[in-house]
Structures are given as C-alpha cells and as structure tokens.
Amino acid sequence: MSGTPHPAPAGARRIAVIGAGPGGLYFAALAKQLAPDREITVFERDGREDEFGFGVVFSDETLDGIARADPRVFAAISAEFARWSDIDIRYAGEVRTSGGHGFAALDRNRLRAVLQQRCAELAVDVRYRTPAPPVEELAAEYDLVVAADGIHSGTRAAYPQAFRPELDERHCRYIWLATDKVFEAFTFIVERHDFGVLQVHAYPYSATRSTFIVEIAEDAWRRAGFEALAAREFARGESDERSVRRCAELLADHLDGHRLIPNASRWIRFTTVRNARWRHRNVVLLGDAAHSAHFSIGSGTKLALEDALALAAALSEQPTPEEASAAYEAERRPVVESTQRAAQASLEWFETVERRTGQDADRFAFNLLTRSRRVTYGNLRARDPAFVDAVDTAFGGSPGVPPMFRPLKLGALELHNRVVVPPLATFTSPDALPSAFDRAQLTGHALGGAGLVLAGMTAVAPEGRATDRCPGLWSDRQEAAWRELVEAVRAVSDTPLGIQLTHAGRRGATAVPGPDGIGRPLAEGWPLLSASPIPWDADSQVPHEANEVHLAAVTADFAAAAERAARAGFDVLELQFGHGHLVSSFLSPLTNHRTDHYGGPLAGRLRLPLEVLGAVRAAWPAGRPLLVRISASDWAPGGTTEADAAAICRALAEAGADALDVSTGEVVAHQRPPYGRGYQTPFAELVRSATGLPTIAVGAISGPDDADSVLLAGRADLVAVGRAQLYDPLWTLHAAADQGYTGPGARWPEPWRAGSRKPPGPGADRVAPRLHLLREPPAPVHRRWRPTPPEE
C-alpha cells in the first residue's frame, strides 16, 4: 500500500472523520497517503495532549500489515514495543507458564502521538477540542463520513434503523487500570476470596508500566463491597479512587509494593457491539462503533487499525464512496465475526470461571489458554511442547498419547478411547426395521476406530417415530433384526455398540428431512403427543396434550424397549430427552404449559423424565452404561437456563444416569443458536461441574485438535463426532495417523493394517537443499519482558 500516491477517485475527495483515536487517525493518514489531493478533516472533542487508556497489544499479522502500509508509522511504534512470548497463569497459589506465543504492546497514548505526527506530516486537518457537527450536516457537506467515535458511537445512535445495532451488555464488572509494576509476561491472575473469584488480565506495555484489568462477577462485586464504594455518579474523566484502593489491597501479593494507576477508571460492564450494517448512504462505521470484542483477547485497537487499512484501500480501489464502503464491509465482516466468536467464547469462559476453580493448576492453565477455541492442543504443543507434556502427565497420560486415545471406564464398560460416534439417523427404514444401510453404516463406524458407536433415533412405539422411515424397537421382529445386526458387527469388530431410544412427540410424523434439514409434516401422518398442545411450527399438526394414561404407556414403552435392547446385545443405552422430542417437551418451559403435577416449576417438569429414567434403569442391566441426552439450552428467550440445565442433570444423575450426552437446541423452531466450532461444549463443562458425572461434548467438533483440547481441558470426558464421521467413517483411525499415534487407543482392523500410515503426497520424497550459509537460530520458546532500567 505504500506505493506511489495517486489522485483520489472523483467521488471521495472530501472526507470527514469523527474521532481521533488510533483507528480514526490511522485511516486519515493512510487515505491521505494514498491520495494527497484528498481533503480529510478529523473532528475530536478532546485535546491533543489528553491521555486516555493504557497499553494496546498487537498481533504479528496486524504488525505485518502496518509495516507494509506505512513503514514510517511501523518504525516509530516498533522502536517502543514491549515484546515477550510467555503467558503466566497465577492460580491457587501456583504459577504455570506457557511460551511461544509472541506479543508486542505499546502505550496507547504513544501510538496516538505517532499517528498524530504522521497526520501532521501528511497535512491531515485534525481539529482537537472540536466536537463533530451533527452527522446529517457532515454527510451533506462531505463525500464520505467515517464514524470512528467509539463504543458509545453517536453516529450509530443517529441511524438505528439503518445500522440496526445489537448491544450485548455482559454480566461481569471490570475496571481498567495501570500499574508501575512491570510484568514480564501476559499474566492472568485468578484468585478465590470469601466473596468469590477475582481475576486480573495484565501485560507490560513499556519499560515502566503494565495494563492491569480487574474483573469480577456481579454478585461477587457486591459481596466484596465494591457496589457501596462506587455508589455515586462520577464526572467525566474522574476515577473511582476508593475501588482502586480496595483492588490494591486485595491484590497486594501480586503488586509487590507497586501502585495501581487509574485514568478515568471506574467499574463498567463490557458491551459487545454488533451491527446488521456498517454503512448508511455515505456514512460508514469503523472500529468499536461498528463492532467490539472482549478485552481478554486484546483485539479492540487491532481491529480498528485493520478496519482503517481496509477502508483506505477500498477507497482507492472503488469508483465511489458507497461502493468502497460496501467493499470494505464485505471484506472486514467475516474477519470481525470470526474474532467476535473467539472473543465471545473467551468472555463467557471468564464469566463462568468459578465452575473451573476445582481443577488442578496444570489443567486450569490449559483450560484458560484454550478458552477461545483458537488456541488448541496441537498449536500449544507446537509452541511449547514441554508445557503440554506437563499437562498431559498431570491428566494421567503420558507424552505422545493424545487425550482422545486414552481409555475411559463407563460403568462397567472399558472404552479404549474417548471418541463417540453419535446417533446418526439414516432414514432408510420404511418398515421400521434396521436396514441394510444401517448395518453397513454401523459396521463401518465400528471398524473406524471410535471408542463407542451409537445407533440412533429408534422409536419405542409406532407413534413415537420422527419420520415414516425411522426404525423402532417395540416388536419381537425388530428385536430379532437388531440382534442380527449386532452379531454381524461383532463378527468383525469388538467396538462397543449402543442404541438411542426416543419418542419423537410433537416432532413426529414428518417426511425425511430435505437439503435444508427440515422434515415437512406428512400428508397422512399419525396423532402426536406432547406436554402441551403446541405445534412445532405453523405448518405442523397440533399435538394432543398427553394425559396420565398416555404417560404411563410411554414410560412402559421405554422400559420394554430397554429390555429388548439388552436382549439384542447392545452394550450401551441412550435415552433421548432433548431436541424437542416428547420427554424434552416436558422439560422446557417453552413447550410445557401444563398446570398439573407434570408442569409448572422445574420439579413438576422433571416428573416424566424421572419416571421414564427410573423405569428404564430397572429394566436395563446394572453393569451396562445408561446415557441420557439433553438439550441444555433452548437458544430462545424464556427457555431452559443454565441453572435449569444443571438442576435437570443433577436430578438425572441421582436417578441413575451413568453419563450425560449434553446437546442443545432443536426444542423450538424459533431458536437462534450461535453456530460455530465447539459452540455446545461449554454446556458439557457446566454439567460435568454440576454433577460430577462423565459428559459427552457434541456439536461441531470436527478435528482431532478440537477433541484433544476439549478432553485435556476437562470440559468433557468423551467427544461425539458426527458429521465428520459421515465425511470419513475412519475419522478416528485417520486422526491417530495424523498425530503419529499407534498405541492401543487406535486399533486398526488387521486386514487394513497396511493402510495405517498416511500415504505420501506429492513432493513427499523431496529433500530441500541448504540455501543459507548461516542458519538463524530458532526463536526461544520463552521470552520475558525485561526492559533495561532507565538511567538515573
């Protein structure tokens, strides 16, 4: 981008920028650098010398972009970087360190000063102590208005119908401070006090200062006395000095006599900003005005600078400001949304940190480092193998044995690894018998190396089928067919087999789902039952409200099917109490509107699930594991809460469940789940913490790295891999080959053993020549920030 300047496109000659933070200044400098004949005016209500904030952290990727776009800015800021590669986790009186990460940080006010100087060199008109005129006036006067006016953007507020903002204010309180203690690494402090958990995000940003963010859950904040200390209005720029002193007292052991330094510091809640659109006519949002991401992944300034670069480039590549704004948003939105997903996972991890404070220091440190799902078992091992080896050993494994290939005892059953093939409906059974395809699929998955394979969506009664092509287990003929299938699989594999039993309830009587995953109601279906007469969606039939006679029959059907499953030879039984099926409809307040003793408070909504589980527990052999699948969230307002999910699972554990298969959603048609890698895993961790039972994590766990990360962090005991198994029925064995593992956790069928090593690809036999006279030594894994003390 730092090539020869050229004239501005005809439609983008006059540009107004609202806000002279790093994002606004960097955009102005780049846009002027690319087209010196542009007239760029920056409006800033504060003074040039006013200082706000403390340190900002950059990724190597962002720094590479700055270096290419404006080498002068890069040279000026890089000369003052604090650099290090370690992360320290201080927890339970111990410290664990992970290296190989790579950080560069800078005083935010020095960054602003460098960008101010660059704008002055380029003749950008920056007007300090000059609030921007109303945005309508600017839009009429200038070709483009760039709103870099922060998380409380007045521009965004002026056009709510155009931008359609979503402001998600979170639950924890935090206060942003600095300290004159210079930390040597990115430091997380997690301390339990009598009032709750207090946590700190700290990192150095100069030779004399570190950022020091104190965070605490709302209820703990009150119990710690901070609510009383902060119980008044603070003037703009004023700090909550009493809270700062209280933080210094509580965290004195980590400050070593150093002070906390406020700057307009007071307790606030983090707000995640999302906008349906970032542009409206010739007005465009940039940085926190358009989006925000939690400070625990250090991305606010980084995203703003990347926005600035993309928008400046688009202005030179597109013929009009409107087309440039559209191109900028199209380019940046996927990047930002990816970052926001990682930030949301990190934010929620810290909001719920208390559920992990029973872990030992090694596992807690690994759990913290992998909280956003961007850092995983595999890339942590690449960065710092000694750290991962230590956690592996603490977990009871040994280096070289990935967590997914460690055995687990489930009830009386020994699983040779932690991978589960979940129930995968085939919809190939028009006569309600397991089909030839069912046999082929289960045989293939049993040979594919998983520790447990489950047959799925098997109805306990004819009216309990989801579709007219689902199998059942209510007749002697079906029992015999399942027994024959189990024996056929056992002839070639000793992988344990399980079966999931269900009654589809109001989700029944549909056609096989189409490409959109939705099954349309059958023209000639069968009567449906549910907790309440609420149809699944507007096109579905209204189910009958199940009476006590119906419910007694359903309970008996589940128990009878369990007895048949045991006689058929299944090793494991799973009950489907989630996904909007009949039993699920009793658990959710969105689908259970009953006023009798099967409805109302959670104890009433639990009555049928506990009756079914009790009957099945009595019918199913004691030595064989009994699993229960639940939907731990409905992803809809007014639905099952985390507290509800924990209480439900505690009740199921007390009633005899051996493990819990923790899914979410599919309870109501108007759900809005936040799909993404591992998005359901936190619920498995919640349930595991609440019950102490083994849990199965499900949902977009597609790679071995995800599986290993979930297991080693202690978020679940088993991982269910579904769609990836459809893509590759040998997924587990191939995961072993990819990780170089050949032990007993990955057992190749003897006829296939010759294929147990990954075939060489193109160029695999090429040996690279030496092209360097002197090789550069590898970067050290551990690098601390130890600046030279300033001279007296």
Short mmCIF file of C-alpha atoms in Angstrom, two decimals, residues 163 194 213 271 519 660 747 761:
data_model
loop_
_atom_site.label_atom_id
_atom_site.label_comp_id
_atom_site.label_asym_id
_atom_site.label_seq_id
_atom_site.Cartn_x
_atom_site.Cartn_y
_atom_site.Cartn_z
CA PHE A 163 -27.30 0.17 11.26
CA ASP A 194 -14.56 -15.30 50.58
CA ILE A 213 -7.62 -5.01 34.28
CA THR A 271 -20.71 -4.40 25.83
CA GLY A 519 -38.82 -32.54 7.75
CA LEU A 660 -24.86 -37.28 30.20
CA ARG A 747 -6.87 -50.29 16.75
CA GLY A 761 1.50 -36.88 -1.00
#
